[in-house]
Short mmCIF file of C-alpha atoms in Angstrom, two decimals:
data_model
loop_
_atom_site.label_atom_id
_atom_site.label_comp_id
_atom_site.label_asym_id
_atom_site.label_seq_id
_atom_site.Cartn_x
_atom_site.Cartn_y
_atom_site.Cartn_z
CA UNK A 9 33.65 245.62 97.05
CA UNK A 10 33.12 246.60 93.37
CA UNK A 11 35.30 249.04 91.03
CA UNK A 12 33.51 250.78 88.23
CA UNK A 13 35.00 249.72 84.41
CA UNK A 14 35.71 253.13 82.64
CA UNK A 15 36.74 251.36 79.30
CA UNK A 16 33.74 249.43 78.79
CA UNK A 17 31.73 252.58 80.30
CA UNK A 18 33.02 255.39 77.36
CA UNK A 19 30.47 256.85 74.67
CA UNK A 20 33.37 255.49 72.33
CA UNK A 21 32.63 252.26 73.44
CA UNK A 22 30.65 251.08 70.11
CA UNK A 23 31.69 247.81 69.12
CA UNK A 24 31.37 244.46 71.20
CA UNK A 25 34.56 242.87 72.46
CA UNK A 26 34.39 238.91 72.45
CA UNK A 27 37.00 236.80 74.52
CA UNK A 28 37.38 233.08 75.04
CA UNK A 29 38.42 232.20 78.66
CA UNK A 30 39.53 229.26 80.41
CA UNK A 31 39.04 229.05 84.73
CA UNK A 32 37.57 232.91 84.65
CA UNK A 33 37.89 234.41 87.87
CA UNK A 34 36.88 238.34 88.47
CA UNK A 35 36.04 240.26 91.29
CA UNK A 36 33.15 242.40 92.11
CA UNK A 37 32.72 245.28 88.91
CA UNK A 38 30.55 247.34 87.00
CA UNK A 39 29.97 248.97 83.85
CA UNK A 40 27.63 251.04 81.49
CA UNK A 41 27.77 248.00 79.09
CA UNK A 42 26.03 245.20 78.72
CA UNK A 43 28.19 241.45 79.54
CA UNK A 44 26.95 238.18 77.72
CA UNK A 45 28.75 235.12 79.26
CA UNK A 46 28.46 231.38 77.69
CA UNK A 47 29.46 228.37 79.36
CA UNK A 48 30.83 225.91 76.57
CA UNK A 49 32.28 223.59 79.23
CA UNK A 50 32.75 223.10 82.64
CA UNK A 51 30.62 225.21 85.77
CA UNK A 52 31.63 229.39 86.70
CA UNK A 53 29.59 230.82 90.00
CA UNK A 54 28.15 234.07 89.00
CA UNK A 55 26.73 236.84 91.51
CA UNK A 56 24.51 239.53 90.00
CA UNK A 57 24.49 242.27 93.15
CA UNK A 58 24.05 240.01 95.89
CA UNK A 59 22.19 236.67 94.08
CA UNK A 60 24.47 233.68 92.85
CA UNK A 61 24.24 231.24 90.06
CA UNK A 62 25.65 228.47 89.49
CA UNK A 63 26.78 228.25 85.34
CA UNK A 64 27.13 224.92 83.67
CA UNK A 65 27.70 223.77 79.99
CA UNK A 66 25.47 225.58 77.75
CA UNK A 67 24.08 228.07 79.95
CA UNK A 68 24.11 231.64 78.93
CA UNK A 69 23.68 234.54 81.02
CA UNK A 70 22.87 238.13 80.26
CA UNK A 71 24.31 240.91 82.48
CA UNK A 72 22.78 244.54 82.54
CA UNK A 73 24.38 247.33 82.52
CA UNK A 74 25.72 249.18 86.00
CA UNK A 75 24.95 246.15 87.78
CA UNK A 76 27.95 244.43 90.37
CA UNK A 77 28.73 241.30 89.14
CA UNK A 78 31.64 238.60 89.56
CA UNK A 79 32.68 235.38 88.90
CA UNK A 80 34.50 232.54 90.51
CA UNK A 81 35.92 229.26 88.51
CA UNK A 82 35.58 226.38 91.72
CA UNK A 83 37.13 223.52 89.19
CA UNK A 84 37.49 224.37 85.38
CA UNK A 85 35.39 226.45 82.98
CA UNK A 86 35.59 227.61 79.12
CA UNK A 87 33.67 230.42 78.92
CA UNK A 88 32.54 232.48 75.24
CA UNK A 89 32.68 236.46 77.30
CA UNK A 90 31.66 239.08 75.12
CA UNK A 91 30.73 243.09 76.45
CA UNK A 92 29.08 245.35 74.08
CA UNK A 93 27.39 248.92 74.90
CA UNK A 94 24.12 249.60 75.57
CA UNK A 95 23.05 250.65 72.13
CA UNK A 96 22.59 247.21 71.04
CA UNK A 97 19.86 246.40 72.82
CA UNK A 98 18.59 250.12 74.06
CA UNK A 99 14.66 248.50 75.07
CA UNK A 100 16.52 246.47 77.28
CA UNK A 101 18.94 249.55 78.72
CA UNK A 102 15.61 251.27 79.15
CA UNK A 103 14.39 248.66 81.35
CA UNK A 104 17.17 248.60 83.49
CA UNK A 105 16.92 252.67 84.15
CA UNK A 106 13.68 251.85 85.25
CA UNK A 107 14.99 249.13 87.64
CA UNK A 108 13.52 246.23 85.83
CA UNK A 109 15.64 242.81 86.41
CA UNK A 110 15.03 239.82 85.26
CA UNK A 111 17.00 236.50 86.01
CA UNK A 112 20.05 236.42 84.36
CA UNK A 113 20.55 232.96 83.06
CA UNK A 114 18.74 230.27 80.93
CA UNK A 115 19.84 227.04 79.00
CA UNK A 116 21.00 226.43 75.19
CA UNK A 117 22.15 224.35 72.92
CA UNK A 118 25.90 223.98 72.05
CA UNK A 119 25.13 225.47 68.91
CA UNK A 120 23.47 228.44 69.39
CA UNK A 121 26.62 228.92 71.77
CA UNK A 122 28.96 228.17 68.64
CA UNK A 123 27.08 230.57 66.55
CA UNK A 124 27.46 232.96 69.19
CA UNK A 125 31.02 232.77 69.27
CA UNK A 126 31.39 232.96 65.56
CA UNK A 127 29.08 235.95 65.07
CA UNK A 128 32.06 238.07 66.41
CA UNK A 129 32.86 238.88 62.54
CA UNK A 130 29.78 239.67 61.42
CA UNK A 131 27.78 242.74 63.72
CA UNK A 132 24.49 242.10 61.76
CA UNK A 133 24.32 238.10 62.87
CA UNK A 134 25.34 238.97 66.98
CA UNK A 135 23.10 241.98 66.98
CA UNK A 136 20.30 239.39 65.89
CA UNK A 137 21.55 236.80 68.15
CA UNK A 138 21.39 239.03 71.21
CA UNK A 139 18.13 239.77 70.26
CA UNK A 140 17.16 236.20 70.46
CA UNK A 141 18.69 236.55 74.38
CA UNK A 142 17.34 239.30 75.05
CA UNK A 143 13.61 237.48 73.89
CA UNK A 144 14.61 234.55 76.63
CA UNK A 145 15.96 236.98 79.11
CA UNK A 146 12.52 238.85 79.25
CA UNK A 147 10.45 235.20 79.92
CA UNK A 148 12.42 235.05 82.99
CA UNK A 149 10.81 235.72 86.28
CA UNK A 150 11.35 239.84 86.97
CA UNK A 151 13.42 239.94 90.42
CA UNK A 152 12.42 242.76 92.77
CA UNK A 153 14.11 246.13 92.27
CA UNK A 154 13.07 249.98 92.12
CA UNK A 155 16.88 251.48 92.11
CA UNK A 156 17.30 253.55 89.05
CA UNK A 157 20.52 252.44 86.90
CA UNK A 158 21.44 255.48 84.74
CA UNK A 159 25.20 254.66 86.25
CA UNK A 160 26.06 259.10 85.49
CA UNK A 161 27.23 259.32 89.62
CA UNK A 162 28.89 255.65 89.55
CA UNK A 163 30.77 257.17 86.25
CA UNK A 164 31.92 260.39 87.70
CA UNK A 165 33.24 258.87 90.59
CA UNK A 166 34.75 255.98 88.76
CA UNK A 167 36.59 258.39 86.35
CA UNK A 168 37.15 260.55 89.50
CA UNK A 169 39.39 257.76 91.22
CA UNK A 170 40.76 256.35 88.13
CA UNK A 171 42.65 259.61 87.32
CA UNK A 172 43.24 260.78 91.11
CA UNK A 173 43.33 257.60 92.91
CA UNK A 174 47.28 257.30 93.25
CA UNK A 175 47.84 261.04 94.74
CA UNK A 176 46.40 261.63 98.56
CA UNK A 177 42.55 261.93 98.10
CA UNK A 178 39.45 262.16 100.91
CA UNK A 179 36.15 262.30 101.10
CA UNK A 180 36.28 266.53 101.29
CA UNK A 181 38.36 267.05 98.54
CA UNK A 182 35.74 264.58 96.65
CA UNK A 183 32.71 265.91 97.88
CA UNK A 184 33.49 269.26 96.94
CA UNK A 185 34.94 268.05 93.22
CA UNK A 186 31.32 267.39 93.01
CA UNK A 187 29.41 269.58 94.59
CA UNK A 188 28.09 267.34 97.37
CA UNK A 189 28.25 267.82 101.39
CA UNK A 190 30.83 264.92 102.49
CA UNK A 191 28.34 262.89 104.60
CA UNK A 192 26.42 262.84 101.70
CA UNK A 193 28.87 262.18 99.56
CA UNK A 194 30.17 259.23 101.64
CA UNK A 195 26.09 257.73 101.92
CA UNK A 196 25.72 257.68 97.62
CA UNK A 197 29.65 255.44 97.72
CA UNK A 198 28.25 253.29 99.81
CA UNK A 199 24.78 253.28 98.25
CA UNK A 200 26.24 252.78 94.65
CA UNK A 201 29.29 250.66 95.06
CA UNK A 202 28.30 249.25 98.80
CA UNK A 203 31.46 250.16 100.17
CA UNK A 204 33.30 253.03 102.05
CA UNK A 205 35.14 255.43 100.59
CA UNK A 206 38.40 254.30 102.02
CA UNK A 207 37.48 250.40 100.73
CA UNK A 208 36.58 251.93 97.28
CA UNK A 209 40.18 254.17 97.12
CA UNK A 210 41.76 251.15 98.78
CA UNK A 211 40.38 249.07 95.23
CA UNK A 212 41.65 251.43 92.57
CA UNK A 213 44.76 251.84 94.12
CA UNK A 214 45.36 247.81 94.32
CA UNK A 215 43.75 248.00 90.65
CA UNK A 216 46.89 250.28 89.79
CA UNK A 217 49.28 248.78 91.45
CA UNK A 218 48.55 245.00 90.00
CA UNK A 219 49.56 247.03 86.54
CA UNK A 220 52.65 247.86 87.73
CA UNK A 221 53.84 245.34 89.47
CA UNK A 222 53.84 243.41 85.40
CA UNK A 223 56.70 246.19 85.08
CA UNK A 224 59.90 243.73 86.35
CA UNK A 225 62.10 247.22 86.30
CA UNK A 226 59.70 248.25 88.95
CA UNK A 227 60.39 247.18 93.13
CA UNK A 228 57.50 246.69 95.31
CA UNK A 229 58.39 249.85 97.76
CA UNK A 230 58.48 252.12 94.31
CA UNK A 231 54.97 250.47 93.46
CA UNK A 232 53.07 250.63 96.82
CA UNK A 233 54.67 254.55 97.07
CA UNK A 234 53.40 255.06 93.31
CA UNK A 235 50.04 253.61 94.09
CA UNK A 236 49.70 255.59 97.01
CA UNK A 237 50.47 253.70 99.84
CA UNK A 238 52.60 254.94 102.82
CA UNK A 239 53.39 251.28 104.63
CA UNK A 240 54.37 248.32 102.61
CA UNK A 241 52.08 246.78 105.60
CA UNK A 242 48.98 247.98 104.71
CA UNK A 243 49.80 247.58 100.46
CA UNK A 244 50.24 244.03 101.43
CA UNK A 245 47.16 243.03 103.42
CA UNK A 246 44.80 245.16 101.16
CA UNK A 247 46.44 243.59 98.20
CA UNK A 248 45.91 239.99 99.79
CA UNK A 249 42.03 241.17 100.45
CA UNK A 250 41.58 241.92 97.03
CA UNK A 251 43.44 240.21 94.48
CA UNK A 252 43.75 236.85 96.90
CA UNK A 253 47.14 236.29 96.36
CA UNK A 254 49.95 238.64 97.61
CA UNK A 255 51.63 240.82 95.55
CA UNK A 256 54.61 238.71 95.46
CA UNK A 257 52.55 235.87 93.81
CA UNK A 258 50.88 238.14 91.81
CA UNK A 259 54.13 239.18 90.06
CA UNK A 260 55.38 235.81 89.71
CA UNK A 261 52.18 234.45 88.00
CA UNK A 262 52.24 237.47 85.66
#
């Protein structure tokens, strides 16, 4: 199951966002930007649409854009995370229109990692250091894939659900929002996001209802009714499907 990011898909999405990350752990998502991860310590399992690898110290990995990808922490990892748009590096964005992969990862040395990180002040220095990825990314071996990734239907359903998600929504009422017959409809969700639509409404929902449940003058019936839910049942197990924890031990941890 994968949500689509709307922040890091925005045309005012210009500038790259860095972020250093201890034990990172993130379920299935896309976006219309690109996502540089670098191990500094430690091992992270990444899966790029359905292929996993297996991160350790100094490996750096290049994520393109619209592309379902998540990670998973077994032990402990310190990770350098850093999402910029697709302007950067627009021969690569081409590429990936086109449906040209490549393996994600490849090796490097702790300081080209530390240079990475520091670059974060300076636009000129990443821009040419991402570059310099980009050049390794390329060398790898191109994985087999003809699917277009222009991401303009995963965005217009994405923003769709984010701003509708919490009131009662179907697959009708979608399908003509945009134009589509509903069996049709319901084939492109599944196609683009490899879910149904009730999974995918069942994931934004959850999304929203993780925010609120960090508001402590909030109870859990007035934040399963807010996010949409009719049976504290069903907010429960799809919480526990999603997040991993229930919502309980969500609120506590946060």
């Amino acid at each position: 199951m994968a949500f689509y990011e709307i922040e890091h898909s925005k045309n005012t999405f210009t500038e790259a966002r860095f972020n250093i990350s201890e034990n990172l752990t993130f379920h299935a998502h896309m976006h219309r930007s690109f996502e540089l991860i670098a191990v500094k310590t430690g091992e992270i399992c990444l899966w790029v649409e359905n292929e996993k690898y297996v991160l350790k110290r100094n490996d750096i990995a290049l994520i393109m854009p619209n592309t379902v990808h998540r990670y998973l922490t077994p032990d402990f990892s310190r990770i350098v995370l850093a999402i910029f748009p697709v302007s950067y590096i627009p021969e690569l964005y081409d590429d990936t229109k086109k449906g040209i992969m490549h393996v994600p990862y490849f090796s490097s040395e702790e300081s080209f990692i530390d240079e990475l990180y520091e670059s974060q002040n300076d636009s000129f220095l990443f821009r040419s250091i991402i570059y310099k990825i980009a050049y390794f990314y390329k060398k790898n071996p191109e994985l087999c894939s003809d699917t277009a990734r222009d991401g303009s239907f995963a965005y217009a359903i994405a923003s769709y659900f984010e701003k509708n998600c919490c009131s009662e929504m179907n697959e009708k009422m979608l399908a003509n929002e945009m134009g589509y017959h509903p069996r049709y409809m319901s084939y492109l969700i599944n196609q683009t996001f490899g879910v149904s639509f009730k999974q995918l409404l069942n994931e934004y929902r959850i999304r929203k209802a993780s925010e609120m449940l960090q508001n402590e003058e909030l109870n859990i019936t007035e934040i399963y009714l807010a996010a949409g839910f009719t049976s504290q049942s069903t907010f429960n197990r799809n919480f526990k499907k999603i997040i991993g924890i229930t919502p309980k031990e969500y609120r506590g941890r946060n």
